[in-house]
């Protein structure tokens, strides 16, 4: 192995090791103990547990130099904060702060850390100390820690606070313009008190009524109700709009503006939900602030209610008057503090202050959502997919600024924010799915009865149990509420509503699928499909996941539905495309969500221990059975309905045991089905508007879709449509083709960022493809990006390029899917006689993985793809077709990938090009905007050809003159780009070509 190029630890930027022990370790323990006592005041029990965990993990900490910035002082602060949070969270068990328990906010302030950095480093800490935590707190410690739920709650609060701030600034002036200069400071303070009152009222409302599920949509309804209270009670002179003339209050009657209806139109909520939220807010004001409503709304706030229909509105006398404001704020502060003193981890008041040091800056969730302090715009944050699509009825409208700087212009354009996107998606669920019946339709019942046995009772029985397991009160966590009876009733209502929405969506899509299957099979007998237990569970899980994703719940995030239904992510992948293809009204955001689930499945979840993919792989590739069994990767048998019902205390009613339940406990390798259907139908699954193109989209386009039931056939069953192959072989071949296509997309993106040549890109892709075929076990329990990163480094060394691992990691950090644990924590299972003396499972940094595991396995393959390999020669020797199951160790040609729009044409500059769609031409007709575009085949100004147009645009951009406004890349869709480039997929813009580095071939010595 001496001849193989190895990355130096100093150039990796991943880990340098560390040293600890002796006096240094003792001093760290002393500093930790002193801080816990002096700044946090821990009780003896918590202090003892914290010191125990700190001591038992100090040896692990010595090798964790990648925490934070990597300095010893920073590593110590992060490690101490993570230890203390785990102990505080897992040992509280109903304790309050008076019992010595500290909150996360207190811990972060004590160690001078912020929330964003903490959540970025905590997952790495949990991976490293997992075995220690299991010994101290049991196997369920990670679930009880609720780290993901807390992180999602932080993200939601940050979004809601920004949403509230923007709405407040749109609705109200910053100070009283009519006041004298001497009183401007007092007015500014009063304005700040109005703002603070609204946020405090919302937080108390959220704790009192929305505490269990904490979903974004319900919270937004509560926030809009608070805005309604502020509009009614803040003096009219401080308004930033004229309610009589504003188009935002367009719902009018003979008695004036319909206030509730107008707010619903503006904020995309329903009148019923907003009225209920407003009623709760008013009751809160009466109960906590002891305010009495006026008997007639017209008697109070007469100036504020001008041109407003007072019917249904509650007005409180002197609610926001100067005399009562301070006392009201004190009461709300006390109420909130009493609530969070029990089980609150965060002081949510800080989100109203962007300057709070705890908030930090950056992004969580792999860059999907940014927290306050980040400089990205709301339209960038709207979706992690960042796809460019044409507006649809369910898409949020675009943002428009009025001449005076606020957004209350005549146009009804609203800013795109994650909150507004969630509200428009919920509108689809409310308007399209909720009105449907909660029972199977007549046509669906005919499909049930046309089977060998009428399956109506079985299907409805199953749906009730599975949905009952998903939507239970225990599924949505604990509360921190003082009004338990009221919130219990609220939770029950909310849970039942979501359950009904999922049930209706399930029946709706099931009917559409049955209709499609009957046309393919030319008959209505769908017994094989409709009697399949796994198929129905996947359908129900997908329906529930879409409902939960619509409301953006904190405590039931994916993959929670998989755990509740007893299926795996690989199972769910078999019905994802069916939902998108058959439910054509599905909003763009939910399609993106399903796309992200598929991407997560391909990159890592399908390779995790317990994935049903291994149950098919062991049949398709018997040679891998020994390694699969050694690592214990096979999925457990799917639990029966009786077991699920008993676990969640669900009444089974009087229905007899279902016949299919006897088949559920056989080994999963006889149950897990091949994803054959995906092999041919994938080309229609995701609309071309989505930015993440499904990897299987272009494979086997010429074949007709097979019956859906073939996707759920037994892996050992011969596939009649595949020339004698088993379903497992066909399914794994298709799955590997998806993996290869996803790898190609990510390799191209990262290689362009690193400015690598096309030749190197093709070598990296060929190596990954060969690893997938010949060294498949390298993917087991790992992330696809870990293989890609190692492949790029290996190819760069064999090609004699001066590219360090540090540079590769630096480029990877800028990728949208980047997660630090990908390169910081790679799974390894040391054999009994490993060189380093270690045995068993472990997690190491990517450089250790590269040296100890990757290179020994792929060295022969690296030689194959080295500078001496010739794509054309190899292709001639192996007459294979792109997209087939990879078997040859020869250099593979890089696949044709669909071009994205807008397309980046320079690796070093932010220059993009997009073809112009004719239907969007009207948006460019104004002289001020058309001059910035070059339309293919059409001249602008006095120029006579598109090439001169481009030259003029380049000169204009290079002239230094500042261009007002932004180029709107939303004028085209990916579909147009794909069709326009289909005739010449291999063409590459000149700006993207990088001259290959001509270096002498580096000959690698043999292992001997």
mmCIF file of C-alpha atoms in Angstrom, residues 275-607:
data_model
loop_
_atom_site.group_PDB
_atom_site.id
_atom_site.type_symbol
_atom_site.label_atom_id
_atom_site.label_comp_id
_atom_site.label_asym_id
_atom_site.label_seq_id
_atom_site.Cartn_x
_atom_site.Cartn_y
_atom_site.Cartn_z
ATOM 1 C CA UNK A 275 -62.025 32.683 13.386
ATOM 2 C CA UNK A 276 -61.276 29.825 15.789
ATOM 3 C CA UNK A 277 -57.726 31.064 16.357
ATOM 4 C CA UNK A 278 -58.989 34.602 16.938
ATOM 5 C CA UNK A 279 -61.532 33.298 19.432
ATOM 6 C CA UNK A 280 -58.748 31.549 21.370
ATOM 7 C CA UNK A 281 -56.660 34.722 21.311
ATOM 8 C CA UNK A 282 -59.547 36.794 22.632
ATOM 9 C CA UNK A 283 -60.215 34.257 25.387
ATOM 10 C CA UNK A 284 -56.549 34.405 26.313
ATOM 11 C CA UNK A 285 -56.705 38.192 26.626
ATOM 12 C CA UNK A 286 -59.767 37.916 28.864
ATOM 13 C CA UNK A 287 -58.346 35.108 31.029
ATOM 14 C CA UNK A 288 -54.768 36.300 31.461
ATOM 15 C CA UNK A 289 -54.893 40.074 30.989
ATOM 16 C CA UNK A 290 -58.342 40.318 32.617
ATOM 17 C CA UNK A 291 -59.570 42.595 29.843
ATOM 18 C CA UNK A 292 -63.293 42.891 29.239
ATOM 19 C CA UNK A 293 -64.614 43.200 25.702
ATOM 20 C CA UNK A 294 -66.844 46.089 24.767
ATOM 21 C CA UNK A 295 -70.507 45.173 24.589
ATOM 22 C CA UNK A 296 -70.611 46.680 21.112
ATOM 23 C CA UNK A 297 -67.524 46.955 18.952
ATOM 24 C CA UNK A 298 -68.592 50.364 17.729
ATOM 25 C CA UNK A 299 -68.371 51.762 21.280
ATOM 26 C CA UNK A 300 -64.575 51.281 21.420
ATOM 27 C CA UNK A 301 -61.790 52.139 19.036
ATOM 28 C CA UNK A 302 -64.125 54.044 16.750
ATOM 29 C CA UNK A 303 -61.224 55.415 14.735
ATOM 30 C CA UNK A 304 -59.701 51.981 14.275
ATOM 31 C CA UNK A 305 -62.943 50.433 13.069
ATOM 32 C CA UNK A 306 -63.705 53.018 10.420
ATOM 33 C CA UNK A 307 -64.761 51.331 7.168
ATOM 34 C CA UNK A 308 -64.605 47.897 8.885
ATOM 35 C CA UNK A 309 -67.651 45.698 9.382
ATOM 36 C CA UNK A 310 -67.605 45.149 13.185
ATOM 37 C CA UNK A 311 -69.721 42.003 13.056
ATOM 38 C CA UNK A 312 -67.901 39.072 14.666
ATOM 39 C CA UNK A 313 -65.045 41.224 15.986
ATOM 40 C CA UNK A 314 -64.108 41.537 19.652
ATOM 41 C CA UNK A 315 -62.668 44.852 20.803
ATOM 42 C CA UNK A 316 -61.087 45.452 24.205
ATOM 43 C CA UNK A 317 -61.120 48.888 25.750
ATOM 44 C CA UNK A 318 -57.676 50.303 26.534
ATOM 45 C CA UNK A 319 -55.917 47.049 25.523
ATOM 46 C CA UNK A 320 -52.922 48.760 23.920
ATOM 47 C CA UNK A 321 -53.242 52.154 25.515
ATOM 48 C CA UNK A 322 -50.197 53.681 27.156
ATOM 49 C CA UNK A 323 -51.592 53.281 30.660
ATOM 50 C CA UNK A 324 -52.135 49.522 30.427
ATOM 51 C CA UNK A 325 -49.369 48.507 28.045
ATOM 52 C CA UNK A 326 -46.613 48.010 30.621
ATOM 53 C CA UNK A 327 -48.798 46.014 32.978
ATOM 54 C CA UNK A 328 -50.006 43.818 30.098
ATOM 55 C CA UNK A 329 -46.430 43.107 29.054
ATOM 56 C CA UNK A 330 -45.473 42.172 32.610
ATOM 57 C CA UNK A 331 -48.417 39.785 32.911
ATOM 58 C CA UNK A 332 -47.574 38.082 29.596
ATOM 59 C CA UNK A 333 -43.908 37.853 30.567
ATOM 60 C CA UNK A 334 -44.782 36.191 33.861
ATOM 61 C CA UNK A 335 -47.229 33.768 32.200
ATOM 62 C CA UNK A 336 -44.639 32.754 29.653
ATOM 63 C CA UNK A 337 -41.854 32.340 32.185
ATOM 64 C CA UNK A 338 -44.055 30.139 34.373
ATOM 65 C CA UNK A 339 -44.724 27.898 31.383
ATOM 66 C CA UNK A 340 -41.134 27.484 30.199
ATOM 67 C CA UNK A 341 -39.860 26.955 33.734
ATOM 68 C CA UNK A 342 -41.352 23.447 33.654
ATOM 69 C CA UNK A 343 -40.112 21.828 30.440
ATOM 70 C CA UNK A 344 -39.149 24.649 28.135
ATOM 71 C CA UNK A 345 -35.752 24.258 26.450
ATOM 72 C CA UNK A 346 -35.759 27.604 24.654
ATOM 73 C CA UNK A 347 -36.648 31.114 25.641
ATOM 74 C CA UNK A 348 -38.567 31.843 22.469
ATOM 75 C CA UNK A 349 -38.699 35.578 23.202
ATOM 76 C CA UNK A 350 -35.206 35.863 21.765
ATOM 77 C CA UNK A 351 -36.498 35.233 18.237
ATOM 78 C CA UNK A 352 -38.082 38.677 18.221
ATOM 79 C CA UNK A 353 -34.591 40.159 18.561
ATOM 80 C CA UNK A 354 -32.340 39.504 15.555
ATOM 81 C CA UNK A 355 -29.365 40.830 17.503
ATOM 82 C CA UNK A 356 -29.526 38.101 20.133
ATOM 83 C CA UNK A 357 -26.158 36.361 20.220
ATOM 84 C CA UNK A 358 -27.786 32.950 20.666
ATOM 85 C CA UNK A 359 -29.378 33.010 17.220
ATOM 86 C CA UNK A 360 -26.173 33.029 15.233
ATOM 87 C CA UNK A 361 -26.205 32.798 11.460
ATOM 88 C CA UNK A 362 -26.066 30.111 8.849
ATOM 89 C CA UNK A 363 -28.420 27.311 7.973
ATOM 90 C CA UNK A 364 -29.822 24.108 9.385
ATOM 91 C CA UNK A 365 -31.141 20.988 7.645
ATOM 92 C CA UNK A 366 -28.425 20.828 5.037
ATOM 93 C CA UNK A 367 -28.969 24.382 3.917
ATOM 94 C CA UNK A 368 -32.689 23.976 3.408
ATOM 95 C CA UNK A 369 -33.796 26.678 5.804
ATOM 96 C CA UNK A 370 -31.803 29.619 7.075
ATOM 97 C CA UNK A 371 -32.038 31.081 10.534
ATOM 98 C CA UNK A 372 -32.139 34.780 11.422
ATOM 99 C CA UNK A 373 -28.880 36.506 10.710
ATOM 100 C CA UNK A 374 -28.307 34.839 7.362
ATOM 101 C CA UNK A 375 -28.277 37.143 4.379
ATOM 102 C CA UNK A 376 -30.235 34.981 1.968
ATOM 103 C CA UNK A 377 -33.552 36.215 0.656
ATOM 104 C CA UNK A 378 -36.875 34.616 1.415
ATOM 105 C CA UNK A 379 -37.388 33.431 -2.125
ATOM 106 C CA UNK A 380 -34.154 31.439 -1.895
ATOM 107 C CA UNK A 381 -35.268 29.894 1.376
ATOM 108 C CA UNK A 382 -38.695 28.930 0.077
ATOM 109 C CA UNK A 383 -37.633 25.425 -0.855
ATOM 110 C CA UNK A 384 -34.503 23.321 -0.596
ATOM 111 C CA UNK A 385 -35.060 22.268 -4.182
ATOM 112 C CA UNK A 386 -34.875 25.850 -5.474
ATOM 113 C CA UNK A 387 -36.593 24.733 -8.645
ATOM 114 C CA UNK A 388 -37.583 27.198 -11.323
ATOM 115 C CA UNK A 389 -41.166 26.666 -12.299
ATOM 116 C CA UNK A 390 -44.013 28.462 -13.836
ATOM 117 C CA UNK A 391 -46.672 29.725 -11.459
ATOM 118 C CA UNK A 392 -49.485 27.329 -10.669
ATOM 119 C CA UNK A 393 -52.763 27.868 -8.853
ATOM 120 C CA UNK A 394 -51.243 26.390 -5.699
ATOM 121 C CA UNK A 395 -47.971 28.306 -5.948
ATOM 122 C CA UNK A 396 -47.526 31.344 -3.706
ATOM 123 C CA UNK A 397 -47.639 34.651 -5.587
ATOM 124 C CA UNK A 398 -44.536 36.683 -6.231
ATOM 125 C CA UNK A 399 -43.349 39.618 -4.169
ATOM 126 C CA UNK A 400 -43.964 43.157 -5.319
ATOM 127 C CA UNK A 401 -42.635 46.315 -3.733
ATOM 128 C CA UNK A 402 -44.697 49.455 -3.811
ATOM 129 C CA UNK A 403 -43.045 52.781 -4.653
ATOM 130 C CA UNK A 404 -42.977 53.826 -1.003
ATOM 131 C CA UNK A 405 -41.040 50.759 0.002
ATOM 132 C CA UNK A 406 -43.728 48.663 1.646
ATOM 133 C CA UNK A 407 -45.524 45.747 0.085
ATOM 134 C CA UNK A 408 -49.052 47.097 0.428
ATOM 135 C CA UNK A 409 -49.179 48.009 -3.232
ATOM 136 C CA UNK A 410 -52.130 47.665 -5.540
ATOM 137 C CA UNK A 411 -50.872 44.364 -6.865
ATOM 138 C CA UNK A 412 -51.844 41.366 -4.765
ATOM 139 C CA UNK A 413 -48.316 40.006 -4.991
ATOM 140 C CA UNK A 414 -47.056 38.605 -1.688
ATOM 141 C CA UNK A 415 -43.526 37.662 -0.660
ATOM 142 C CA UNK A 416 -42.544 34.033 -1.016
ATOM 143 C CA UNK A 417 -41.506 32.725 2.381
ATOM 144 C CA UNK A 418 -41.436 29.208 3.816
ATOM 145 C CA UNK A 419 -44.460 30.186 5.898
ATOM 146 C CA UNK A 420 -46.485 31.467 2.941
ATOM 147 C CA UNK A 421 -45.520 28.379 0.952
ATOM 148 C CA UNK A 422 -46.764 26.147 3.771
ATOM 149 C CA UNK A 423 -50.030 28.070 3.917
ATOM 150 C CA UNK A 424 -50.682 27.746 0.181
ATOM 151 C CA UNK A 425 -49.922 24.025 0.347
ATOM 152 C CA UNK A 426 -52.351 23.660 3.245
ATOM 153 C CA UNK A 427 -54.916 25.470 1.126
ATOM 154 C CA UNK A 428 -54.728 22.633 -1.404
ATOM 155 C CA UNK A 429 -55.350 20.071 1.337
ATOM 156 C CA UNK A 430 -58.244 22.126 2.646
ATOM 157 C CA UNK A 431 -59.897 22.848 -0.694
ATOM 158 C CA UNK A 432 -59.169 19.652 -2.657
ATOM 159 C CA UNK A 433 -58.901 16.788 -0.178
ATOM 160 C CA UNK A 434 -61.038 17.790 2.828
ATOM 161 C CA UNK A 435 -64.338 17.958 0.878
ATOM 162 C CA UNK A 436 -63.935 14.334 -0.284
ATOM 163 C CA UNK A 437 -65.904 11.535 1.430
ATOM 164 C CA UNK A 438 -64.162 9.573 4.186
ATOM 165 C CA UNK A 439 -65.327 6.268 2.682
ATOM 166 C CA UNK A 440 -64.355 4.508 -0.545
ATOM 167 C CA UNK A 441 -66.221 5.803 -3.573
ATOM 168 C CA UNK A 442 -68.613 3.672 -5.573
ATOM 169 C CA UNK A 443 -66.007 2.968 -8.234
ATOM 170 C CA UNK A 444 -63.418 1.954 -5.659
ATOM 171 C CA UNK A 445 -65.915 -0.359 -3.972
ATOM 172 C CA UNK A 446 -66.500 -2.047 -7.338
ATOM 173 C CA UNK A 447 -62.769 -2.734 -7.617
ATOM 174 C CA UNK A 448 -62.796 -4.208 -4.096
ATOM 175 C CA UNK A 449 -65.752 -6.455 -4.815
ATOM 176 C CA UNK A 450 -64.362 -7.587 -8.199
ATOM 177 C CA UNK A 451 -61.467 -9.390 -6.470
ATOM 178 C CA UNK A 452 -61.556 -13.124 -5.740
ATOM 179 C CA UNK A 453 -62.925 -12.099 -2.358
ATOM 180 C CA UNK A 454 -64.600 -8.821 -1.434
ATOM 181 C CA UNK A 455 -61.778 -6.903 0.209
ATOM 182 C CA UNK A 456 -63.779 -3.885 1.373
ATOM 183 C CA UNK A 457 -63.797 -4.792 5.066
ATOM 184 C CA UNK A 458 -60.143 -5.796 5.054
ATOM 185 C CA UNK A 459 -59.014 -2.549 3.458
ATOM 186 C CA UNK A 460 -61.092 -0.230 5.635
ATOM 187 C CA UNK A 461 -60.120 -2.218 8.733
ATOM 188 C CA UNK A 462 -56.440 -1.895 7.920
ATOM 189 C CA UNK A 463 -56.704 1.823 7.146
ATOM 190 C CA UNK A 464 -58.306 2.464 10.525
ATOM 191 C CA UNK A 465 -55.553 0.645 12.427
ATOM 192 C CA UNK A 466 -52.573 2.088 10.551
ATOM 193 C CA UNK A 467 -53.866 5.664 10.584
ATOM 194 C CA UNK A 468 -54.809 5.234 14.226
ATOM 195 C CA UNK A 469 -51.205 4.255 14.954
ATOM 196 C CA UNK A 470 -49.855 7.303 13.125
ATOM 197 C CA UNK A 471 -52.291 9.895 14.415
ATOM 198 C CA UNK A 472 -52.355 9.225 18.145
ATOM 199 C CA UNK A 473 -51.989 11.702 20.962
ATOM 200 C CA UNK A 474 -48.727 10.064 21.987
ATOM 201 C CA UNK A 475 -47.302 10.689 18.513
ATOM 202 C CA UNK A 476 -47.074 14.408 19.084
ATOM 203 C CA UNK A 477 -44.934 14.605 22.206
ATOM 204 C CA UNK A 478 -45.353 16.290 25.544
ATOM 205 C CA UNK A 479 -46.823 19.666 26.310
ATOM 206 C CA UNK A 480 -45.847 22.594 28.461
ATOM 207 C CA UNK A 481 -49.329 23.868 29.118
ATOM 208 C CA UNK A 482 -51.250 25.054 32.117
ATOM 209 C CA UNK A 483 -54.675 24.385 30.602
ATOM 210 C CA UNK A 484 -54.492 20.625 30.082
ATOM 211 C CA UNK A 485 -58.208 19.983 29.568
ATOM 212 C CA UNK A 486 -58.523 22.595 26.842
ATOM 213 C CA UNK A 487 -55.378 21.504 25.034
ATOM 214 C CA UNK A 488 -56.354 17.826 25.213
ATOM 215 C CA UNK A 489 -59.561 18.678 23.392
ATOM 216 C CA UNK A 490 -57.651 20.772 20.870
ATOM 217 C CA UNK A 491 -55.169 17.953 20.273
ATOM 218 C CA UNK A 492 -57.951 15.445 19.716
ATOM 219 C CA UNK A 493 -59.670 17.691 17.175
ATOM 220 C CA UNK A 494 -56.446 18.437 15.305
ATOM 221 C CA UNK A 495 -55.384 14.775 15.254
ATOM 222 C CA UNK A 496 -58.768 13.614 13.957
ATOM 223 C CA UNK A 497 -58.726 16.245 11.190
ATOM 224 C CA UNK A 498 -55.289 15.163 9.995
ATOM 225 C CA UNK A 499 -56.299 11.516 10.164
ATOM 226 C CA UNK A 500 -59.347 12.158 7.993
ATOM 227 C CA UNK A 501 -57.278 14.101 5.461
ATOM 228 C CA UNK A 502 -54.821 11.207 5.153
ATOM 229 C CA UNK A 503 -57.658 8.688 4.804
ATOM 230 C CA UNK A 504 -59.354 10.691 2.055
ATOM 231 C CA UNK A 505 -56.096 11.157 0.183
ATOM 232 C CA UNK A 506 -55.400 7.418 0.456
ATOM 233 C CA UNK A 507 -58.768 6.465 -1.023
ATOM 234 C CA UNK A 508 -58.474 9.102 -3.743
ATOM 235 C CA UNK A 509 -55.069 7.982 -5.033
ATOM 236 C CA UNK A 510 -55.897 4.289 -4.563
ATOM 237 C CA UNK A 511 -58.905 4.713 -6.844
ATOM 238 C CA UNK A 512 -56.802 6.421 -9.508
ATOM 239 C CA UNK A 513 -54.185 3.662 -9.288
ATOM 240 C CA UNK A 514 -56.811 0.931 -9.561
ATOM 241 C CA UNK A 515 -58.284 2.633 -12.605
ATOM 242 C CA UNK A 516 -54.866 2.727 -14.243
ATOM 243 C CA UNK A 517 -54.107 -0.896 -13.359
ATOM 244 C CA UNK A 518 -57.411 -2.115 -14.744
ATOM 245 C CA UNK A 519 -56.623 -0.427 -18.065
ATOM 246 C CA UNK A 520 -53.184 -2.063 -18.206
ATOM 247 C CA UNK A 521 -54.535 -5.501 -17.296
ATOM 248 C CA UNK A 522 -57.767 -5.088 -19.285
ATOM 249 C CA UNK A 523 -59.817 -6.255 -16.337
ATOM 250 C CA UNK A 524 -61.125 -5.236 -12.923
ATOM 251 C CA UNK A 525 -59.797 -8.192 -10.930
ATOM 252 C CA UNK A 526 -56.871 -6.668 -9.005
ATOM 253 C CA UNK A 527 -56.668 -9.329 -6.297
ATOM 254 C CA UNK A 528 -52.878 -9.603 -6.379
ATOM 255 C CA UNK A 529 -52.444 -5.887 -5.754
ATOM 256 C CA UNK A 530 -55.365 -5.104 -3.456
ATOM 257 C CA UNK A 531 -54.704 -8.080 -1.174
ATOM 258 C CA UNK A 532 -51.042 -7.127 -0.700
ATOM 259 C CA UNK A 533 -50.485 -5.925 2.861
ATOM 260 C CA UNK A 534 -47.228 -4.129 2.172
ATOM 261 C CA UNK A 535 -48.704 -2.181 -0.737
ATOM 262 C CA UNK A 536 -51.535 -0.759 1.359
ATOM 263 C CA UNK A 537 -49.264 0.159 4.241
ATOM 264 C CA UNK A 538 -46.998 2.020 1.848
ATOM 265 C CA UNK A 539 -49.963 3.859 0.367
ATOM 266 C CA UNK A 540 -51.283 4.841 3.798
ATOM 267 C CA UNK A 541 -47.836 5.891 4.976
ATOM 268 C CA UNK A 542 -47.338 8.061 1.892
ATOM 269 C CA UNK A 543 -50.732 9.707 2.393
ATOM 270 C CA UNK A 544 -50.003 10.405 6.049
ATOM 271 C CA UNK A 545 -46.529 11.721 5.235
ATOM 272 C CA UNK A 546 -47.947 14.214 2.737
ATOM 273 C CA UNK A 547 -50.487 15.449 5.285
ATOM 274 C CA UNK A 548 -47.821 15.809 7.968
ATOM 275 C CA UNK A 549 -45.448 17.488 5.518
ATOM 276 C CA UNK A 550 -48.187 19.918 4.523
ATOM 277 C CA UNK A 551 -48.688 21.037 8.125
ATOM 278 C CA UNK A 552 -44.944 20.779 8.866
ATOM 279 C CA UNK A 553 -45.306 19.068 12.210
ATOM 280 C CA UNK A 554 -42.343 19.112 14.553
ATOM 281 C CA UNK A 555 -42.799 15.782 16.295
ATOM 282 C CA UNK A 556 -43.804 13.489 13.410
ATOM 283 C CA UNK A 557 -41.106 14.127 10.819
ATOM 284 C CA UNK A 558 -39.990 11.539 8.315
ATOM 285 C CA UNK A 559 -39.207 8.677 8.851
ATOM 286 C CA UNK A 560 -41.657 8.572 11.778
ATOM 287 C CA UNK A 561 -44.460 7.217 9.557
ATOM 288 C CA UNK A 562 -42.274 4.281 8.596
ATOM 289 C CA UNK A 563 -41.782 3.295 12.228
ATOM 290 C CA UNK A 564 -45.517 3.563 12.905
ATOM 291 C CA UNK A 565 -46.530 1.427 9.905
ATOM 292 C CA UNK A 566 -43.759 -1.181 10.098
ATOM 293 C CA UNK A 567 -42.378 -0.623 6.585
ATOM 294 C CA UNK A 568 -38.991 0.632 5.393
ATOM 295 C CA UNK A 569 -37.988 3.558 3.213
ATOM 296 C CA UNK A 570 -37.219 1.160 0.370
ATOM 297 C CA UNK A 571 -40.806 -0.091 0.540
ATOM 298 C CA UNK A 572 -42.155 3.436 0.417
ATOM 299 C CA UNK A 573 -40.170 4.207 -2.720
ATOM 300 C CA UNK A 574 -42.384 1.832 -4.675
ATOM 301 C CA UNK A 575 -45.446 4.075 -4.338
ATOM 302 C CA UNK A 576 -43.864 7.544 -4.334
ATOM 303 C CA UNK A 577 -44.043 7.873 -8.090
ATOM 304 C CA UNK A 578 -47.622 6.636 -8.135
ATOM 305 C CA UNK A 579 -48.731 9.502 -5.947
ATOM 306 C CA UNK A 580 -47.062 12.095 -8.130
ATOM 307 C CA UNK A 581 -48.200 10.549 -11.398
ATOM 308 C CA UNK A 582 -51.798 9.891 -10.423
ATOM 309 C CA UNK A 583 -52.510 12.894 -8.168
ATOM 310 C CA UNK A 584 -52.016 15.622 -10.751
ATOM 311 C CA UNK A 585 -53.239 18.371 -8.401
ATOM 312 C CA UNK A 586 -50.411 17.747 -5.943
ATOM 313 C CA UNK A 587 -48.791 21.121 -5.091
ATOM 314 C CA UNK A 588 -45.245 21.795 -6.163
ATOM 315 C CA UNK A 589 -43.935 21.791 -2.599
ATOM 316 C CA UNK A 590 -45.286 18.299 -1.937
ATOM 317 C CA UNK A 591 -43.723 17.040 -5.149
ATOM 318 C CA UNK A 592 -40.465 18.536 -3.954
ATOM 319 C CA UNK A 593 -40.945 16.809 -0.634
ATOM 320 C CA UNK A 594 -41.418 13.434 -2.299
ATOM 321 C CA UNK A 595 -38.389 14.162 -4.462
ATOM 322 C CA UNK A 596 -36.318 14.864 -1.361
ATOM 323 C CA UNK A 597 -37.521 11.602 0.203
ATOM 324 C CA UNK A 598 -36.453 9.690 -2.883
ATOM 325 C CA UNK A 599 -33.075 11.405 -2.843
ATOM 326 C CA UNK A 600 -32.582 10.554 0.833
ATOM 327 C CA UNK A 601 -33.526 6.967 0.071
ATOM 328 C CA UNK A 602 -30.966 6.661 -2.712
ATOM 329 C CA UNK A 603 -28.115 8.438 -0.969
ATOM 330 C CA UNK A 604 -28.224 6.675 2.391
ATOM 331 C CA UNK A 605 -31.510 5.329 3.773
ATOM 332 C CA UNK A 606 -31.681 2.334 1.422
ATOM 333 C CA UNK A 607 -28.181 1.369 2.558
#
